[in-house]
Amino acid sequence: MAQKPSIPKGTRDFGQEEMAARNYIFDTIRSVYRTYGYVQIETPAMENLSTLLGKYGDEGDKLLFRILNSGDTFSGVDFESYRGGDGNVNSNKLSMKVCEKGLRYDLTVPFARYVVQHQNEIAFPFRRFQIQPVWRADRPQKGRYREFYQCDADVIGSKSQLNELELVQIVDRVFTKFGINVAIKINNRKVLTGLAEISGFPDKVTDITVAIDKLDKIGLDAVKEEMLGRGLSAQAIDVIEPVLNLQGTTAEKIETMRGLMQGNSASGIVSGTGLLGLDELTELFGYIDAAGISQKVEMDLSLARGLNYYTGAIFEVKALDYAIGSICGGGRYDNLTGIFGLPGMSGVGISFGADRIYDVLKGLDKFPGNIAGSATLLFANMDASVIGYLVPVVKRLREAGVSCELYPDQTKLKKQFDYADKKGIPFISINGGDEAASRSLNLKNLATGEQKSFSCDDIEGILAFLAI
Amino acid sequence: MAQKPSIPKGTRDFGQEEMAARNYIFDTIRSVYRTYGYVQIETPAMENLSTLLGKYGDEGDKLLFRILNSGDTFSGVDFESYRGGDGNVNSNKLSMKVCEKGLRYDLTVPFARYVVQHQNEIAFPFRRFQIQPVWRADRPQKGRYREFYQCDADVIGSKSQLNELELVQIVDRVFTKFGINVAIKINNRKVLTGLAEISGFPDKVTDITVAIDKLDKIGLDAVKEEMLGRGLSAQAIDVIEPVLNLQGTTAEKIETMRGLMQGNSASGIVSGTGLLGLDELTELFGYIDAAGISQKVEMDLSLARGLNYYTGAIFEVKALDYAIGSICGGGRYDNLTGIFGLPGMSGVGISFGADRIYDVLKGLDKFPGNIAGSATLLFANMDASVIGYLVPVVKRLREAGVSCELYPDQTKLKKQFDYADKKGIPFISINGGDEAASRSLNLKNLATGEQKSFSCDDIEGILAFLAI
């Protein structure tokens, strides 16, 4: 009784080539994280729902994959008690009864949970990176998956802008290694808070930032309309508007903003928070000048990002030569671990979007040529009497680091060539009784057709022919 | 409202040191798989329950973690229709209504599903490896987890015993790299089938193998009792018993068995299947002799393994110097993909038990000393005026491959030393205005106390001092 096999929508299988490409992305990011002294951790795929719920807003709660408690979960349940006034069972309430665990939605909340749980073992400031899949019950669509990897680095327990600098350096190094030209955009959430203060609506930071965050997508007029819709006055919007159109160097922009925050505003309020944010930006851009960043770095006061927990620096990275959304982002947060009982820990982090980076590398043809992931050399299998000669020879080459296959079955040579071709194996070795008698090996480069014979002891010559 | 954070029972967080140790294990296995031409794939954590159910027996079905369908899952459910005769709701039936997906239980069934789903893209024989976590709702206990990694390699689409040889070579190479002495035990399921045939109970292969599988644990007498309990006759057991106590070389044991299978049995049956199994063993051990295996390899006719889908070779690996169960195992199966609509594909695979290997390496103190995973060098932060000098210097060292940290905050030196100590950072660099003026660096080896000054341009000298 055969089933037609498939996988859940929004999930993916990764075959040889995609894995090789993805490993290249993860290995590159990992190696840069490591040179900056970030250490790797892993947390479980399943977290207690109490850890996850309420951290991502109501919408996020709905997108959590919940895991049914094991055992005879439903037998003692009084379903009637879960019916609401409309007579329908409240799915959310009942699922809280029958599900205690959920799949992690991101790596940030598990990281906060980890820091609090292990605070006595950790040396602060704690720099950790984490590369693991996350799961979201989002409606699947092009480029949006229900299972995808995040590649996060965070440092927690230090307020120094040197941490922001190093994250900018990491972003610079990673994309330079990838050969992707990017713009690294930087803002500071405190400046946005200051903006709300001088607009006369200090409690509308979220409304203002959510609106500003859409500037790129919907344009200035629509943003102004959105702000009006969110309860800001026309006068307030007049205060905010020039900020979205600042010109000049970073230092000049900061100076203009400083004037605004110091009281040249319609509200007459002096924003201490805004000035603090401008001081942080000045310090960070000073470090950036000292470090020398290869990629384009720019202050962008219209950058807000959606997440509400950022309290200081905000980062976003866009590819310059490929149209796609943000491929990396992050920022500073002051209160991430407070919800788990450890207040007052400031941290800053970034996250690389592996799927989009994959698309950019593919679209710009920037993947290195040598990452195919298959063997380098196929030994053809033609003659049973030669196997006893080949087995130890193949073994020695493998121990010298050559990825080899010995075709396991004695079939037509054509079939074995097709196999090498389909798998992208670049070299083949075909040997018979003569080679066994003279302890030699025939090697053939399948791309160029070049053929050469080597003594089976001439490992160095063989490696050179294989370009290893 | 602070929550006390915790993780679901049976799951684990992995910190810096455990991650470094685990990465060492995975990287070693992966590198050996690669030299044998195995290519990596990954499959989703979630599979359709229809893919998973019925593949692991009734007990396995109960151990699947099921994922609640998202949305308003319960609102339209007629709970009454799920009540059985006893008035209780049938949890299993209801969970089939509200859960379509489950977490993967192993890597073998997803692999079989993958092969069938992607059969037109795959070059057969297909050699794949896969290193991913699996989830089982087992009762957690010491050494048994609800989330753990499996490290599988399988080749499918070839019946040649050369595949078995290569898996034995992989096992040999991996454990030799680990510095763990092991015994690689080999048997063949066909021989066990033959045994059932000559005992006169050809339909009791499973009963016989399940009983034989317990030989190590419960001893010969209890195994005989178990066989009686499973419906075998005393005469049948008399036929089977001498096989469990075979003596001599592998060739001698095979010859003795061959005599038995050819008709010297109580039942008088000639077992063609058993003879075929003995032929396969003879071929495999011939290859093993040609290859030269460093570790101990032995035929063990009492080896059965629990899983019923094996049809040929069976492997099991035990550590010789550390008391723990099997640390690696596998075998050949002829029908893995049949259930998904692709019959007649023979394959053979192995799986390394990463958690047990971790315990063995730890117990025998065989982890390499240099895998701590933290930075090599900490730059102390003492003087704001020096930061502008240090930032580009640290950057150059990182680009030369040195994992460095620049302590982000200006605090007491004692605190920065403690940080290096707690994180296991072996070198520290303390610099002030003099060093900035002369463009030099002080380096100190924290273990030996050795101190030396270098020009900041002398990357080679610095690398040598850091023993990189």
Coordinates of C-alpha atoms in Angstrom, one line a residue, chain B residues 127-387:
Chain B
R127 CA 25.3 7.9 -0.9
R128 CA 23.9 10.4 1.6
F129 CA 24.8 11.5 5.1
Q130 CA 22.6 13.4 7.4
I131 CA 23.3 14.9 10.8
Q132 CA 20.2 16.3 12.4
P133 CA 18.2 16.1 15.7
V134 CA 15.4 13.7 16.2
W135 CA 12.6 13.7 18.8
R136 CA 11.0 10.9 20.8
A137 CA 8.5 11.3 23.6
D138 CA 10.4 8.6 25.6
R139 CA 10.4 8.8 29.4
P140 CA 13.6 10.9 30.0
Q141 CA 16.3 9.1 32.1
K142 CA 20.1 9.2 32.4
G143 CA 21.5 9.1 28.9
R144 CA 18.1 9.1 27.2
Y145 CA 16.8 12.4 25.8
R146 CA 13.7 13.6 24.0
E147 CA 15.8 15.5 21.5
F148 CA 19.1 14.1 20.3
Y149 CA 21.2 14.1 17.2
Q150 CA 21.6 11.2 14.8
C151 CA 24.6 11.0 12.4
D152 CA 23.5 8.6 9.6
A153 CA 25.2 7.5 6.4
D154 CA 23.3 5.3 3.9
V155 CA 23.9 4.1 0.3
I156 CA 20.8 3.0 -1.6
G157 CA 20.6 1.4 -5.0
S158 CA 23.4 -1.0 -4.8
K159 CA 23.6 -4.6 -3.5
S160 CA 27.4 -4.9 -3.6
Q161 CA 29.2 -5.9 -0.4
L162 CA 31.8 -3.2 -1.3
N163 CA 29.3 -0.8 0.3
E164 CA 29.3 -2.8 3.6
L165 CA 33.1 -2.7 3.4
E166 CA 33.2 1.1 3.1
L167 CA 30.9 1.5 6.0
V168 CA 33.2 -0.7 8.1
Q169 CA 36.1 1.4 6.8
I170 CA 34.3 4.6 7.8
V171 CA 33.6 3.2 11.3
D172 CA 37.3 2.2 11.6
R173 CA 38.5 5.6 10.5
V174 CA 36.2 7.6 12.7
F175 CA 37.0 5.8 15.9
T176 CA 40.7 5.7 15.1
K177 CA 40.5 9.5 14.7
F178 CA 38.8 9.7 18.0
G179 CA 41.4 7.5 19.6
I180 CA 38.8 5.1 20.9
N181 CA 39.4 1.3 20.7
V182 CA 36.4 -0.5 19.5
A183 CA 35.2 -3.9 18.4
I184 CA 33.2 -3.8 15.1
K185 CA 30.8 -6.7 15.2
I186 CA 29.3 -8.0 12.0
N187 CA 26.5 -10.5 11.3
N188 CA 24.0 -11.1 8.5
R189 CA 20.3 -11.2 8.9
K190 CA 20.0 -13.9 6.2
V191 CA 22.0 -16.2 8.4
L192 CA 19.5 -15.7 11.2
T193 CA 16.7 -16.4 8.7
G194 CA 18.5 -19.5 7.7
L195 CA 18.7 -20.5 11.4
A196 CA 14.9 -20.1 11.7
E197 CA 14.5 -22.3 8.6
I198 CA 16.7 -25.1 9.8
S199 CA 15.1 -25.0 13.3
G200 CA 11.9 -25.9 11.6
F201 CA 10.2 -22.6 12.5
P202 CA 10.8 -20.5 9.4
D203 CA 8.1 -18.1 10.4
K204 CA 9.7 -17.3 13.7
V205 CA 12.7 -15.3 12.5
T206 CA 11.6 -12.3 14.5
D207 CA 11.1 -14.3 17.7
I208 CA 14.4 -16.0 17.3
T209 CA 16.3 -12.8 16.6
V210 CA 14.6 -10.8 19.3
A211 CA 15.6 -13.5 21.8
I212 CA 19.1 -13.8 20.4
D213 CA 19.5 -10.0 20.6
K214 CA 19.3 -10.4 24.4
L215 CA 22.1 -12.9 24.7
D216 CA 24.6 -10.3 26.0
K217 CA 22.1 -8.9 28.5
I218 CA 20.3 -12.0 29.9
G219 CA 22.6 -14.9 29.1
L220 CA 22.1 -18.2 27.2
D221 CA 19.6 -19.9 29.6
A222 CA 17.2 -17.0 29.7
V223 CA 17.4 -16.7 25.9
K224 CA 16.5 -20.4 25.6
E225 CA 13.6 -19.8 28.0
E226 CA 12.5 -16.8 26.0
M227 CA 12.5 -18.9 22.8
L228 CA 10.4 -21.6 24.5
G229 CA 8.0 -18.8 25.6
R230 CA 7.9 -17.6 22.0
G231 CA 6.7 -21.0 20.8
L232 CA 9.9 -22.7 19.6
S233 CA 10.3 -26.4 20.4
A234 CA 13.1 -27.8 22.5
Q235 CA 14.4 -29.6 19.4
A236 CA 14.5 -26.3 17.5
I237 CA 16.5 -24.7 20.3
D238 CA 18.9 -27.6 20.2
V239 CA 19.5 -26.8 16.6
I240 CA 20.1 -23.1 17.3
E241 CA 22.1 -23.4 20.5
P242 CA 25.5 -24.5 19.1
V243 CA 25.4 -21.5 16.7
L244 CA 25.5 -19.2 19.7
N245 CA 28.8 -20.8 20.9
L246 CA 30.8 -21.1 17.7
Q247 CA 34.6 -21.1 18.1
G248 CA 37.5 -20.6 15.8
T249 CA 38.5 -18.1 13.0
T250 CA 35.8 -16.3 11.0
A251 CA 36.5 -18.6 8.1
E252 CA 36.1 -21.6 10.4
K253 CA 32.9 -20.3 11.9
I254 CA 31.5 -19.7 8.4
E255 CA 32.4 -23.2 7.3
T256 CA 30.7 -24.8 10.4
M257 CA 27.6 -22.7 9.7
R258 CA 27.7 -23.7 6.0
G259 CA 27.7 -27.4 7.1
L260 CA 24.7 -26.7 9.3
M261 CA 22.8 -24.8 6.6
Q262 CA 23.4 -27.5 4.0
G263 CA 21.3 -30.0 5.9
N264 CA 23.0 -31.2 9.0
S265 CA 20.0 -30.0 10.9
A266 CA 17.3 -31.5 13.0
S267 CA 14.7 -30.3 10.5
G268 CA 16.5 -31.6 7.5
I269 CA 15.8 -28.4 5.7
V270 CA 18.5 -26.9 3.5
S271 CA 18.5 -23.1 4.0
G272 CA 19.3 -21.3 0.7
T273 CA 18.8 -18.0 2.5
G274 CA 21.3 -18.9 5.2
L275 CA 23.8 -20.0 2.6
L276 CA 23.4 -16.7 0.7
G277 CA 24.0 -14.9 4.0
L278 CA 27.2 -16.9 4.5
D279 CA 28.4 -16.1 1.0
E280 CA 27.9 -12.4 1.7
L281 CA 29.8 -12.7 4.9
T282 CA 32.6 -14.5 3.1
E283 CA 32.8 -11.8 0.5
L284 CA 32.7 -8.9 3.0
F285 CA 35.4 -10.5 5.2
G286 CA 37.5 -11.0 2.1
Y287 CA 37.3 -7.2 1.3
I288 CA 38.0 -6.4 5.0
D289 CA 41.2 -8.5 4.8
A290 CA 42.2 -6.6 1.6
A291 CA 41.5 -3.2 3.1
G292 CA 43.3 -3.7 6.4
I293 CA 41.2 -2.4 9.3
S294 CA 42.9 -0.9 12.3
Q295 CA 40.2 -1.7 14.8
K296 CA 39.1 -5.1 15.9
V297 CA 36.5 -6.6 13.5
E298 CA 34.7 -9.8 14.3
M299 CA 31.8 -11.9 13.1
D300 CA 29.3 -12.3 15.8
L301 CA 26.4 -14.6 15.0
S302 CA 24.6 -13.7 18.2
L303 CA 24.3 -10.1 16.9
A304 CA 20.7 -9.5 15.8
R305 CA 19.7 -5.8 16.6
G306 CA 16.1 -5.0 17.3
L307 CA 15.0 -3.4 14.0
N308 CA 13.1 -5.7 11.8
Y309 CA 13.8 -4.1 8.5
Y310 CA 17.4 -5.4 8.2
T311 CA 17.7 -8.1 5.6
G312 CA 21.5 -8.6 5.1
A313 CA 24.6 -7.4 6.9
I314 CA 24.2 -6.1 10.5
F315 CA 26.8 -4.0 12.3
E316 CA 27.3 -3.0 15.9
V317 CA 30.2 -1.2 17.5
K318 CA 31.3 -1.3 21.1
A319 CA 33.9 0.6 22.9
L320 CA 36.6 -1.8 24.4
D321 CA 37.8 0.5 27.2
Y322 CA 34.5 2.0 28.4
A323 CA 31.4 0.3 29.6
I324 CA 28.4 1.7 27.6
G325 CA 26.0 0.1 25.1
S326 CA 26.5 0.1 21.3
I327 CA 28.0 3.4 20.0
C328 CA 27.4 2.8 16.3
G329 CA 25.2 0.4 14.4
G330 CA 23.5 -0.3 11.1
G331 CA 22.8 -2.8 8.5
R332 CA 21.3 -3.7 5.1
Y333 CA 17.7 -3.4 4.2
D334 CA 16.0 -4.4 1.0
N335 CA 12.6 -2.8 1.4
L336 CA 12.9 0.6 3.0
T337 CA 11.4 2.6 0.2
G338 CA 8.7 0.1 -0.8
I339 CA 6.2 1.6 1.7
F340 CA 6.5 4.9 -0.2
G341 CA 6.0 3.3 -3.6
L342 CA 9.5 2.5 -4.8
P343 CA 10.1 -1.2 -4.3
G344 CA 13.3 -3.2 -4.9
M345 CA 15.8 -0.7 -3.7
S346 CA 18.5 -2.3 -1.6
G347 CA 20.5 -0.1 0.8
V348 CA 22.9 -0.3 3.7
G349 CA 23.6 2.3 6.4
I350 CA 25.2 3.1 9.7
S351 CA 24.4 5.6 12.5
F352 CA 26.8 7.0 15.0
G353 CA 25.5 7.6 18.5
A354 CA 26.8 11.1 19.2
D355 CA 25.7 11.3 22.9
R356 CA 27.4 8.0 23.8
I357 CA 30.5 8.9 21.9
Y358 CA 30.6 12.1 23.8
D359 CA 30.4 10.1 27.1
V360 CA 33.2 7.8 25.9
L361 CA 35.5 10.6 24.8
K362 CA 34.9 12.4 28.1
G363 CA 35.2 9.3 30.2
L364 CA 38.5 8.3 28.6
D365 CA 39.7 11.9 28.4
K366 CA 40.2 11.7 24.7
F367 CA 38.9 15.1 23.6
P368 CA 41.7 17.2 22.1
G369 CA 43.0 20.1 24.3
N370 CA 42.4 22.8 21.7
I371 CA 38.7 22.7 21.1
A372 CA 37.5 25.0 23.9
G373 CA 35.7 27.2 21.4
S374 CA 36.6 30.5 23.0
A375 CA 38.9 33.3 21.7
T376 CA 42.7 32.9 21.7
L377 CA 43.5 36.4 22.7
L378 CA 41.9 39.1 24.9
F379 CA 42.8 42.7 24.4
A380 CA 42.3 44.5 27.7
N381 CA 40.5 47.8 27.7
M382 CA 42.2 50.3 30.0
D383 CA 42.5 53.6 28.3
A384 CA 40.0 55.2 26.0
S385 CA 42.8 57.0 24.1
V386 CA 44.3 53.6 23.0
I387 CA 41.1 52.2 21.5

